[in-house]
Coordinates of C-alpha atoms in Angstrom, one line a residue:
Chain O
X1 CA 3.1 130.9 128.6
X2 CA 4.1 128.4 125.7
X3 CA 2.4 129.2 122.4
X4 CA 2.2 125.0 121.6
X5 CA -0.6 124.0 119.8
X6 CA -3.1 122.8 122.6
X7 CA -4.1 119.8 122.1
X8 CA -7.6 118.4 123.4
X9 CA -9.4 115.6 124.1
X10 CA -13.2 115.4 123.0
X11 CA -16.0 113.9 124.8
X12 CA -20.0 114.2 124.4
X13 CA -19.8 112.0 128.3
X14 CA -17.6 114.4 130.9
X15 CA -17.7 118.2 131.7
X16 CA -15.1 119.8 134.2
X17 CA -15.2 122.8 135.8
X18 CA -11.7 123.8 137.2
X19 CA -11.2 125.4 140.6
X20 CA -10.2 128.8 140.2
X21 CA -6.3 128.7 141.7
X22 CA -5.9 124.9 139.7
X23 CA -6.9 124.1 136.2
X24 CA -5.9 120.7 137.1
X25 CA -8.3 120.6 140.0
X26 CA -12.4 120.3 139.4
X27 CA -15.0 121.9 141.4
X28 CA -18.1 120.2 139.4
X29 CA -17.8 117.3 137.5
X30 CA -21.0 116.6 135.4
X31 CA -21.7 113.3 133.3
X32 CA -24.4 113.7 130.2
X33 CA -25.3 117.3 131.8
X34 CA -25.9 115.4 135.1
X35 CA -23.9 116.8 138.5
X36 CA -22.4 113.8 139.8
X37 CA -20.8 115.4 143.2
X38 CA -23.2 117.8 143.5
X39 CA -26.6 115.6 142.6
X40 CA -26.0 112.4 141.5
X41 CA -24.1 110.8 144.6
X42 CA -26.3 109.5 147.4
X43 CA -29.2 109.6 144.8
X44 CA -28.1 107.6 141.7
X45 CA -27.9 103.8 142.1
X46 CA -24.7 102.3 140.3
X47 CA -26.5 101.2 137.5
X48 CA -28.1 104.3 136.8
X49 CA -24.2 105.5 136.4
X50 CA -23.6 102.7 134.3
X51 CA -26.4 102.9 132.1
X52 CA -26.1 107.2 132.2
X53 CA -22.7 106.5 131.2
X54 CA -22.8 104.3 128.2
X55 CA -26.3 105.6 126.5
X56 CA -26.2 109.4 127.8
X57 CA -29.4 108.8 129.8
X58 CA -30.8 108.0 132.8
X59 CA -32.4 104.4 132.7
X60 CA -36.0 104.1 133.2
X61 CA -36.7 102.3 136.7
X62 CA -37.7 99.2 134.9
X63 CA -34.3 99.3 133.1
X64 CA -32.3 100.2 136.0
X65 CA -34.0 97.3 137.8
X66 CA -33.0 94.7 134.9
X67 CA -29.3 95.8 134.4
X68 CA -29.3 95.8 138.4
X69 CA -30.8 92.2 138.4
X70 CA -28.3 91.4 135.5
X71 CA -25.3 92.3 137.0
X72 CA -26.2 90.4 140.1
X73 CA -26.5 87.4 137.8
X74 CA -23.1 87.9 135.9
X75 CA -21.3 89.2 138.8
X76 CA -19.4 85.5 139.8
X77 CA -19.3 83.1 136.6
X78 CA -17.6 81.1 139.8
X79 CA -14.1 79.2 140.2
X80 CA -15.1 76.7 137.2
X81 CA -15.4 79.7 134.4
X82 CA -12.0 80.5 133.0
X83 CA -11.8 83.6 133.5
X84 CA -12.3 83.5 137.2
X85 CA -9.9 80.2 136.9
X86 CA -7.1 82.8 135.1
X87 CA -7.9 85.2 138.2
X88 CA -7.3 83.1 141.0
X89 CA -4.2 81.7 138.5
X90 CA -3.2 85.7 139.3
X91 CA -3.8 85.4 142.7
X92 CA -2.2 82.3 144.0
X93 CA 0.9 83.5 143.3
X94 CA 0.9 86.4 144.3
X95 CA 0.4 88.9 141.3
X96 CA -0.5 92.0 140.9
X97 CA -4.3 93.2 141.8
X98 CA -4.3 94.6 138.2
X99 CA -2.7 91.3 136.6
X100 CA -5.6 89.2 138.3
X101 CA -8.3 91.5 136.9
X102 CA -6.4 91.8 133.6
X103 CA -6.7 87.8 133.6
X104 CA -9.8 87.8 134.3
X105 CA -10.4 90.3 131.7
X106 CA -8.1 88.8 128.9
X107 CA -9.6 85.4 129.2
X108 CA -13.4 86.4 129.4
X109 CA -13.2 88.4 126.1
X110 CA -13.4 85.6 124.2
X111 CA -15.6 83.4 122.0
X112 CA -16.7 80.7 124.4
X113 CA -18.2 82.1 127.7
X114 CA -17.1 85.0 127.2
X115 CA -17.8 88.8 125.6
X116 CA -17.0 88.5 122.5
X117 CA -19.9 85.7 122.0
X118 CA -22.1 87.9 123.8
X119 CA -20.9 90.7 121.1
X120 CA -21.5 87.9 118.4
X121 CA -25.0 87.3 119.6
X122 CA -25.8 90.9 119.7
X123 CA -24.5 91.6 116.5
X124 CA -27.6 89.1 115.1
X125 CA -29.8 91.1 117.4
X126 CA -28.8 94.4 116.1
X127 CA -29.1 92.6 112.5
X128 CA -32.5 91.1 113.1
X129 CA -34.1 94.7 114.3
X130 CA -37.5 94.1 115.3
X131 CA -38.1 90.6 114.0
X132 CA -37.6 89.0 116.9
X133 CA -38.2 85.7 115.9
X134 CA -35.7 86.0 113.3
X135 CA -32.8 85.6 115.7
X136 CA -32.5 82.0 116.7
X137 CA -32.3 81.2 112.3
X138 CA -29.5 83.9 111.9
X139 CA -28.0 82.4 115.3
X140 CA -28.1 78.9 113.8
X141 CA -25.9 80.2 110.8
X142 CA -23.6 82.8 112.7
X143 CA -20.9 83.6 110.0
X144 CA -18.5 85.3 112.4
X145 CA -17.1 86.9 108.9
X146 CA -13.4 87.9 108.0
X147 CA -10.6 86.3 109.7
X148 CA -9.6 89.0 112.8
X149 CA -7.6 88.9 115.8
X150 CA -10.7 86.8 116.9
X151 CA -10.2 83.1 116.6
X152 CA -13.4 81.9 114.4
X153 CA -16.5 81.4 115.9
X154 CA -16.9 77.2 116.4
X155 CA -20.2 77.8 118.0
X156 CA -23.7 79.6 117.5
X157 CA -23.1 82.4 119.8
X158 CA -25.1 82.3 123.2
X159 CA -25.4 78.9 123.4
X160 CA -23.6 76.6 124.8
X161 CA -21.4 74.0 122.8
X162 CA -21.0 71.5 125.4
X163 CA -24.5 71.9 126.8
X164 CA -27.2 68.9 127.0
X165 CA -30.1 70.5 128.8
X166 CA -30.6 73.8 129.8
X167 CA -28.9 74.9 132.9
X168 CA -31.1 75.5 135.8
X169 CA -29.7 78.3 136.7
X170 CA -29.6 79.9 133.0
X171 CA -33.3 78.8 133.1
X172 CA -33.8 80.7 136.2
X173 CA -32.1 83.8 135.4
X174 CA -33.8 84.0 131.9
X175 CA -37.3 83.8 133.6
X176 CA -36.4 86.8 136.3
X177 CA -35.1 88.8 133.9
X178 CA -38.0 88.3 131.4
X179 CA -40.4 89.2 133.6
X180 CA -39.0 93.0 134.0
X181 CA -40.6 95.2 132.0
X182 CA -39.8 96.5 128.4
X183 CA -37.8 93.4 127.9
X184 CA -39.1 91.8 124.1
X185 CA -36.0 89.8 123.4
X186 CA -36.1 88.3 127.3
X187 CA -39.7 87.3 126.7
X188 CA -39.4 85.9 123.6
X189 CA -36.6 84.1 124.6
X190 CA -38.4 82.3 127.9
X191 CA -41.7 81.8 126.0
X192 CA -40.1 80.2 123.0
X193 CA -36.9 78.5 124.4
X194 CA -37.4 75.1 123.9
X195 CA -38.3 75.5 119.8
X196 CA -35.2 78.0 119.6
X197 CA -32.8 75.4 121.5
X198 CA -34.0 72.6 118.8
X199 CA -33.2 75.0 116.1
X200 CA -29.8 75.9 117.1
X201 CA -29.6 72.3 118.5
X202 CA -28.2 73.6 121.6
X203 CA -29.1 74.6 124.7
X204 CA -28.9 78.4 125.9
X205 CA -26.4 79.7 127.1
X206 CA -25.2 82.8 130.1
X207 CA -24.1 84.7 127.3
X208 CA -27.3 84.3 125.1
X209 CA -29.5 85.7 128.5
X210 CA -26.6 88.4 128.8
X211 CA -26.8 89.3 124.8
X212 CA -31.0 89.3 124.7
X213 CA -30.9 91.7 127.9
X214 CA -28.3 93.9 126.9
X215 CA -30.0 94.1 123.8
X216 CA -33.5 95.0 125.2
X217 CA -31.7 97.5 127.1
X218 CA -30.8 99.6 124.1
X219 CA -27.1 98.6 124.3
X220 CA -24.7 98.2 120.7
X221 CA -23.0 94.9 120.5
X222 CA -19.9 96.9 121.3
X223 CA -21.3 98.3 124.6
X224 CA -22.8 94.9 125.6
X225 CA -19.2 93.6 125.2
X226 CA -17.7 96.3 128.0
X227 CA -20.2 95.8 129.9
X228 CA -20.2 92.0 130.2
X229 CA -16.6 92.1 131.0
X230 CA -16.9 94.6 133.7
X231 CA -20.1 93.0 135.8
X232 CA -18.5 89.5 135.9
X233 CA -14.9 91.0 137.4
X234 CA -16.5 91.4 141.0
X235 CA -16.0 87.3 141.1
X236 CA -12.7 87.5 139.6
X237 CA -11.6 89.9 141.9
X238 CA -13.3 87.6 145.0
X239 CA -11.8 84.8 144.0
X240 CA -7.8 86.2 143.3
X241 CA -8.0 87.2 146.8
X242 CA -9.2 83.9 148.3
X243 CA -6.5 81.5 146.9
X244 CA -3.9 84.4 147.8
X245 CA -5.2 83.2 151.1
X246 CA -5.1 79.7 151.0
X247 CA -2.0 79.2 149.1
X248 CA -0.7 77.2 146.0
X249 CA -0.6 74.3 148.2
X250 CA -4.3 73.9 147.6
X251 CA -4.5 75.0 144.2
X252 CA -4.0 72.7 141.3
X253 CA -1.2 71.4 139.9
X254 CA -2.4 69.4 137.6
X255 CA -0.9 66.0 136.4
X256 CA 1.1 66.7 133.0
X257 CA 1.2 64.0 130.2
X258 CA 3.6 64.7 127.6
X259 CA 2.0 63.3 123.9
X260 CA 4.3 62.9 121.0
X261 CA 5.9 65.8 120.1
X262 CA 7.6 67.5 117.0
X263 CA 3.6 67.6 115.1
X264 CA 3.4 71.1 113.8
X265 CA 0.1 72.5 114.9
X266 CA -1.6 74.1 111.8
X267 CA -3.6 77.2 113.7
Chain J
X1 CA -18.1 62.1 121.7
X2 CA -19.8 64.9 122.1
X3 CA -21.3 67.0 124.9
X4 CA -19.8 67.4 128.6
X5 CA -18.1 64.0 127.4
X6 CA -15.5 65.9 125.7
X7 CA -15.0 68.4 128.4
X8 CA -14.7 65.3 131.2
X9 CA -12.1 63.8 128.5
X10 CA -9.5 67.0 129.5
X11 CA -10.7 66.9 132.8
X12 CA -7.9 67.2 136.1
X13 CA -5.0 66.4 133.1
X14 CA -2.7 68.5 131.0
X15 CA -2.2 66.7 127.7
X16 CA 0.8 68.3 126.0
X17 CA 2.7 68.0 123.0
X18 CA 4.6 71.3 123.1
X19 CA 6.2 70.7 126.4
X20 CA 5.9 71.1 130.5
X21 CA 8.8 71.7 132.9
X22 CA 9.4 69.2 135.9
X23 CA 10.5 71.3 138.6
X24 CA 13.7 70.1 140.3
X25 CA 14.6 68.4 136.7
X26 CA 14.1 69.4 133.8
X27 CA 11.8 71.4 131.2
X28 CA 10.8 69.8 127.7
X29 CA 10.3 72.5 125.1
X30 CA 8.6 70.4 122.0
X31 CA 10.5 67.5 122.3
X32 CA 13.6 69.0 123.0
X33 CA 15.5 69.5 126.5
X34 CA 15.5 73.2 127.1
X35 CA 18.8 73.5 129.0
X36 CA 20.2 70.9 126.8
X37 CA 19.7 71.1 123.1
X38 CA 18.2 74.1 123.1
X39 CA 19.8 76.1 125.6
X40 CA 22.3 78.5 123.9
X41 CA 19.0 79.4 121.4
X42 CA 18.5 82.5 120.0
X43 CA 15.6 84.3 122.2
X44 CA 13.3 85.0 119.2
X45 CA 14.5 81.8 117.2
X46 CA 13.3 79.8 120.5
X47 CA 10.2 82.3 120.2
X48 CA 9.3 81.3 116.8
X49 CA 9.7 77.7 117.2
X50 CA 7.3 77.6 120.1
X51 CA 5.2 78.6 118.0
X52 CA 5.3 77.0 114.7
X53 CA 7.3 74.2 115.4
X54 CA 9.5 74.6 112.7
X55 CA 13.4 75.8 113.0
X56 CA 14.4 78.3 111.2
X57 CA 17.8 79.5 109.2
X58 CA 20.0 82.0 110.0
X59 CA 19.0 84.5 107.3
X60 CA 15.1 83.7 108.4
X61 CA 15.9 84.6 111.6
X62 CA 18.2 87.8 110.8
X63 CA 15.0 88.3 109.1
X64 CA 12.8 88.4 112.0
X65 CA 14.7 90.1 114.0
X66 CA 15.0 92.9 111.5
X67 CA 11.2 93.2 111.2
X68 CA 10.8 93.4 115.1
X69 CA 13.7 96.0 115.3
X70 CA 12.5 98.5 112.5
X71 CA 9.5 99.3 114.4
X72 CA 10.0 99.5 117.8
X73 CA 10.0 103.5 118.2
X74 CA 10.3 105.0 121.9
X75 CA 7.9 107.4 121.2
X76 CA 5.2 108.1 124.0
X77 CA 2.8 110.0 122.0
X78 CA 1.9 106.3 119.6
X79 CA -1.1 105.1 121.4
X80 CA 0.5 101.2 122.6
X81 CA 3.5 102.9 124.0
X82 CA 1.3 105.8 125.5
X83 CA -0.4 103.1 127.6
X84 CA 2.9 101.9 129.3
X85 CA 4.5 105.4 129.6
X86 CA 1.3 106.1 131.8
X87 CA 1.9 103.8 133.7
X88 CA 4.9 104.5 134.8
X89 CA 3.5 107.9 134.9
X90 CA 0.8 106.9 137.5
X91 CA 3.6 105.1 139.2
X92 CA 2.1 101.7 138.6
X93 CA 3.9 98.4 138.2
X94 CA 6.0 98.8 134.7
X95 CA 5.1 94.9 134.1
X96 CA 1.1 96.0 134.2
X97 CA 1.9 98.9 131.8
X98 CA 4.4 96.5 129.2
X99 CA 1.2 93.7 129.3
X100 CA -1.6 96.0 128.7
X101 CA 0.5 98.4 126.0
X102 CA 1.0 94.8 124.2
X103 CA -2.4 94.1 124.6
X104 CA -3.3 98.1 123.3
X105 CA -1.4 96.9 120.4
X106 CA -3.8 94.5 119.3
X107 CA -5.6 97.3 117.0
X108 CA -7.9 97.2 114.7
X109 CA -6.0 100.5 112.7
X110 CA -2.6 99.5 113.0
X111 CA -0.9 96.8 114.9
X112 CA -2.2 93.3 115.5
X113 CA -5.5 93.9 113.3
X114 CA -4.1 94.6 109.7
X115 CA -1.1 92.3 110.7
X116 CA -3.4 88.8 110.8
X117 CA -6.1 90.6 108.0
X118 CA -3.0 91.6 105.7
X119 CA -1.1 88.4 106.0
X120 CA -4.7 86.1 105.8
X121 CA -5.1 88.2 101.8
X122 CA -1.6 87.4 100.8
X123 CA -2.1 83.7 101.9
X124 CA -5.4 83.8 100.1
X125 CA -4.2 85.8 96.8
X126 CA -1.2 83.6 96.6
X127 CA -3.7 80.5 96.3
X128 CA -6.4 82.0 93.8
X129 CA -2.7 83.1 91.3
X130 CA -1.6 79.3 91.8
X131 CA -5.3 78.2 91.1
X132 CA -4.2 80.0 87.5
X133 CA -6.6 83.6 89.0
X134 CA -6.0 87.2 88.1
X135 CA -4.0 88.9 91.0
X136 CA -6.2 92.6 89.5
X137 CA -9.3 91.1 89.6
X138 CA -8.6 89.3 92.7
X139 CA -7.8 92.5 94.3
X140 CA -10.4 94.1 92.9
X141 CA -12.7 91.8 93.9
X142 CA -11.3 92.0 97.6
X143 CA -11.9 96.0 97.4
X144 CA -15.7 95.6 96.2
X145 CA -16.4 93.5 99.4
X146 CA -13.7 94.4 102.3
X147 CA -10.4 97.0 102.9
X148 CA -6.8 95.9 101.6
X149 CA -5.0 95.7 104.6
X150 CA -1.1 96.8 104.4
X151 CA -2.3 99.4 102.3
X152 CA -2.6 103.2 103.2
X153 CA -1.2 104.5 106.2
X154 CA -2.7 106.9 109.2
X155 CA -1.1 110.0 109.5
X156 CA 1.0 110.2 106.6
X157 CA 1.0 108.0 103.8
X158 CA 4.9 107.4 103.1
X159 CA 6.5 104.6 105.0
X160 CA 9.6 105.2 106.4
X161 CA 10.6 101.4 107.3
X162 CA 10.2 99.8 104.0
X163 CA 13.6 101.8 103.1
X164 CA 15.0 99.2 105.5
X165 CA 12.9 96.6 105.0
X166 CA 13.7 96.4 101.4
X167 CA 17.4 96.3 101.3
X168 CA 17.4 93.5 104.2
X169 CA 14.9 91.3 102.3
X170 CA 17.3 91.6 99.3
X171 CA 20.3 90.9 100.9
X172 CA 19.2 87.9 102.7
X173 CA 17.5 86.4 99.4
X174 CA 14.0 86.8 100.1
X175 CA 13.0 89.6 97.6
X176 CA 11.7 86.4 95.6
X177 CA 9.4 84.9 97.1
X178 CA 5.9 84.6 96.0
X179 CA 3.9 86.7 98.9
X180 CA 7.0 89.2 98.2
X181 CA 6.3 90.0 94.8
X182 CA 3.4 89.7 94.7
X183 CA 2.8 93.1 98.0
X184 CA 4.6 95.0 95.1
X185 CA 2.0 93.7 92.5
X186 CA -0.8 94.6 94.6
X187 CA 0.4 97.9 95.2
X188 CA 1.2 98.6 91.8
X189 CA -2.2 97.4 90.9
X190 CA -3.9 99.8 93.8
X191 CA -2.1 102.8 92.3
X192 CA -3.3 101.9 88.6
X193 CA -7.0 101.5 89.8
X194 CA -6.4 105.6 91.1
X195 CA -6.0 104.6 95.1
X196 CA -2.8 106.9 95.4
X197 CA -2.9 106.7 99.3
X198 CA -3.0 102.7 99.3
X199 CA 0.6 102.8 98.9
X200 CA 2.3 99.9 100.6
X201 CA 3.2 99.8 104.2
X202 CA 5.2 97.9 106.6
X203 CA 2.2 95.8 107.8
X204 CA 1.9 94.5 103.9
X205 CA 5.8 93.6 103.6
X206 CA 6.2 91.6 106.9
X207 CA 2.8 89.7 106.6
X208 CA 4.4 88.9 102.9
X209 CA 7.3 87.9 104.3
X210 CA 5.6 85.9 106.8
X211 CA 3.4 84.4 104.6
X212 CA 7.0 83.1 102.7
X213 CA 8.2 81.4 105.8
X214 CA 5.1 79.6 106.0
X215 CA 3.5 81.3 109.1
X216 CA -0.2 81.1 109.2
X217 CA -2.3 84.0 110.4
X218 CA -3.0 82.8 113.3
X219 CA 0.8 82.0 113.8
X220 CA 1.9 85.2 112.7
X221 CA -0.3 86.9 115.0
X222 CA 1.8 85.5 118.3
X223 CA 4.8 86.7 116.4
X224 CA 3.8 90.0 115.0
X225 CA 2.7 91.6 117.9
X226 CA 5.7 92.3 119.6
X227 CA 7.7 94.0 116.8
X228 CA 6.5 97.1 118.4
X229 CA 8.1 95.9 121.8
X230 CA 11.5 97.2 122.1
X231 CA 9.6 100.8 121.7
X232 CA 7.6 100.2 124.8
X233 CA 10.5 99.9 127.6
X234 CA 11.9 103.1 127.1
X235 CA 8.8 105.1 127.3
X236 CA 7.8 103.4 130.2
X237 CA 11.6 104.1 132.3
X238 CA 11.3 108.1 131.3
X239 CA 7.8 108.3 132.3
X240 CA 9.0 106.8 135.7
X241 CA 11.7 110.0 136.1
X242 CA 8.9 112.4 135.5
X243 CA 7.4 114.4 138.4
X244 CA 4.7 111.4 139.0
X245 CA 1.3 111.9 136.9
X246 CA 3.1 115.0 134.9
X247 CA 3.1 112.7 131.1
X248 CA 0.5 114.9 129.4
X249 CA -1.5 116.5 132.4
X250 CA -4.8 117.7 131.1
X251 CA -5.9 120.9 132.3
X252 CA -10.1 121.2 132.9
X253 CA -10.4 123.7 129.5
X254 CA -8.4 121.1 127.4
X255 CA -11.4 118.8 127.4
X256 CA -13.9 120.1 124.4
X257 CA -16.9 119.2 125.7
X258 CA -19.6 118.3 123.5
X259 CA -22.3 116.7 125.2
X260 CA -25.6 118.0 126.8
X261 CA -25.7 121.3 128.9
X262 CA -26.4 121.1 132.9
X263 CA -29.3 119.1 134.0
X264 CA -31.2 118.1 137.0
X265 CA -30.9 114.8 138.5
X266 CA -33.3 115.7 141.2
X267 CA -36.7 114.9 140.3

């Protein structure tokens, strides 16, 4: 036996037992105290996992039944959204599975569309605590604070920048969602859209619904973030494989035109 | 204009002032003919000027290349280089473990992070000095409300690069620069005000030196990230000889778990 320092990974999420002729080998795997082979499986819907997983607890069935109803919402931002866009960039030319998803992933992080406004939009829930109706204010001035590897913030978070009205189907997703139980922020945010939209003097956004419902779902900004990424890569993933299918032939090329050059671009 | 206007302005087009390639031709690399002009270019020079524009010297880019050489170790335990050594561990694609150990290297601790936060306080100090400031109360000002990046070091305090760093800045005559000087200042000022583990570490000296070439943060950020590069490879090609999956096997008792005991799912 080597008498190396062992060195070991913590974790309050993930218990192994090993078999008894492989230490590399489990025979029960339980997450948050919960058997997952032996109880969990065939019993436990994926969001319970998800939810188990990131807050150490089982959701309650009205929060399973939002993040379920959530992640059906987020799960395709569709072949306009850039990050689907960088996806099926990935898969028209034959890349990697991984480099599609890692796309997808790398351009839906960000501050427009993407998780890091949702992160930005929680971080004003989390600020605001239970004054509600402080949110759309703090939204309205979103310092995004400290320059970072984050390129600053150039709108209020959850809305959208280019909007004019409020998307039908943000409208639509906002009102299901809100009408799930235990949701404060949701409600709030149906009942008193139109005089939060005139404050921030922009329509709502995906990523404001997204933000609001992680939020009433006990989530940190931080876990919000994750989890946005993850339940919008099932359309990434869709959509890589479909262009792989139809080809570069009938994916665009777009028409370059070359403006003057030798400007230094002060970034 | 405003509104989806300015999205339906960049509509179907690429409008381009840093370059596009017409296959079958030729490629335009800002304003310059890539096989042409700029075709016996050195790789990093060619790196740097896509992304600042600007050309650089010789000794600037002797420079550079310096600072990405000094900290490119082939060591599998640091966390970036651990992410593409298990890769080739799992006996993925070496590509998908290079891009996402660049990607780990985006950090908040070390890496990307302090890189764009240290260089963003130089650029900042250097204009409160030349606004006739105090560099100490500056810096004391920037402790009170934020964390010195460049200063202080995980796992041991003493840098062993700036021994190299040093003597290369001096003999290419840029030990008197503004930004330069001044990382030495701030140190010295740190140690006075009793912060004896703020010494200065690599992150500070480049994003000085950087900030005297006239990189902004946001530039230096495309070009700091890959100093750790070089390290990445090697790890990647020896975790590819190992038996597969044997770079740090973790047994079932070296996870230290720390969560809840054994629960029932089963209601």
């Amino acid at each position: 036996m080597s008498d190396r320092p062992t060195e070991r990974i913590h974790t309050r999420i993930w218990r192994e037992e090993p078999e008894a002729d492989n230490p590399f080998a489990a025979r029960a795997a339980y997450c948050h105290g919960y058997d997952v082979y032996g109880e969990m499986v065939g019993r436990a819907r994926w969001v319970d996992m998800l939810y188990l997983l990131l807050r150490g607890e089982a959701p309650t069935p009205a929060q399973a039944d939002l993040l379920e109803a959530l992640a059906v919402g987020l799960a395709n931002p569709g072949p306009r959204d850039q990050s689907v866009h960088a996806a099926m960039s990935g898969g028209v030319g034959g890349s990697t599975a991984a480099a599609s998803l890692m796309a997808a992933l790398a351009v839906g992080a960000g501050r427009y569309c993407g998780a890091r406004e949702v992160f930005d939009a929680m971080t004003v829930w989390a600020a605001c605590g239970d004054d509600v109706a402080a949110w759309a204010g703090r939204i309205a001035r979103f310092d995004a604070g400290p320059v970072d590897i984050w390129p600053d913030a150039e709108h209020p978070p959850g809305f959208d920048p280019y909007g004019v009205s409020t998307a039908t189907i943000v409208r639509q997703l906002l009102t299901r969602l809100a009408r799930i139980a235990q949701t404060p922020r949701l409600a709030w945010l149906a009942a008193q859209r139109p005089g939060i939209e005139a404050e921030v003097g922009l329509p709502l956004a995906f990523t404001g619904v997204a933000a609001a419902a992680f939020a009433d779902l006990g989530f940190s900004p931080g876990e919000g973030e994750m989890l946005f990424l993850l339940l919008r890569l099932p359309g990434a993933a869709a959509h890589a494989l479909e262009q792989q299918g139809y080809g570069f032939k009938r994916f665009p090329f777009y028409p370059v035109e070359l403006v003057e050059s030798g400007a230094r671009e002060e970034t | 204009m405003k509104g989806p206007e300015v999205l339906r302005s960049h509509a179907g087009v690429l409008r381009t002032r840093v370059g596009a390639c017409w296959p079958g031709s030729h490629a335009i690399f800002r304003g310059h003919d890539l096989h042409g002009e700029l075709g016996a270019m050195d790789w990093l020079e060619l790196y740097v000027f896509g992304i600042t524009g600007r050309r650089y010297s010789d000794q600037e880019i002797r420079l550079l290349h310096g600072i990405w050489v000094m900290t490119s170790y082939p060591d599998a335990r640091l966390w970036n280089n651990r992410v593409g050594a298990m890769a080739g561990s799992a006996r993925s694609s070496a590509v998908l473990g290079l891009s996402a150990a660049i990607a780990v290297t985006e950090a908040r601790i070390y890496g990307g992070g302090p890189g764009v936060r240290a260089i963003d306080f130089f650029l900042r100090a250097g204009k409160a000095v030349k606004a006739g400031g105090d560099l100490g109360a500056f810096v004391r000002a920037e402790l009170a409300s934020r964390r010195i990046y460049g200063y202080g070091r995980p796992i041991n305090t003493i840098d062993e690069r700036l021994p190299s760093l040093i003597p290369l800045a001096v003999s290419l005559g840029f030990d008197k620069g503004r930004h330069y000087e001044m990382a030495f200042e701030v140190e010295r000022i740190l140690l006075k005000e009793s912060k004896p583990f703020l010494r200065m570490n690599f992150a500070a000296l480049t994003a000085a030196l950087a900030a005297d070439l006239g990189f902004s943060p946001r530039q230096y950020q495309l070009f700091n990230i890959l100093k750790t590069l070089a390290g990445i490879p090697p790890c990647i090609v020896e975790a590819q000889c190992l038996p597969e999956g044997a770079l740090f096997p973790t047994p079932c008792d070296e996870i230290v778990y720390e969560g809840l005991g054994a629960r029932s799912w089963v209601r």
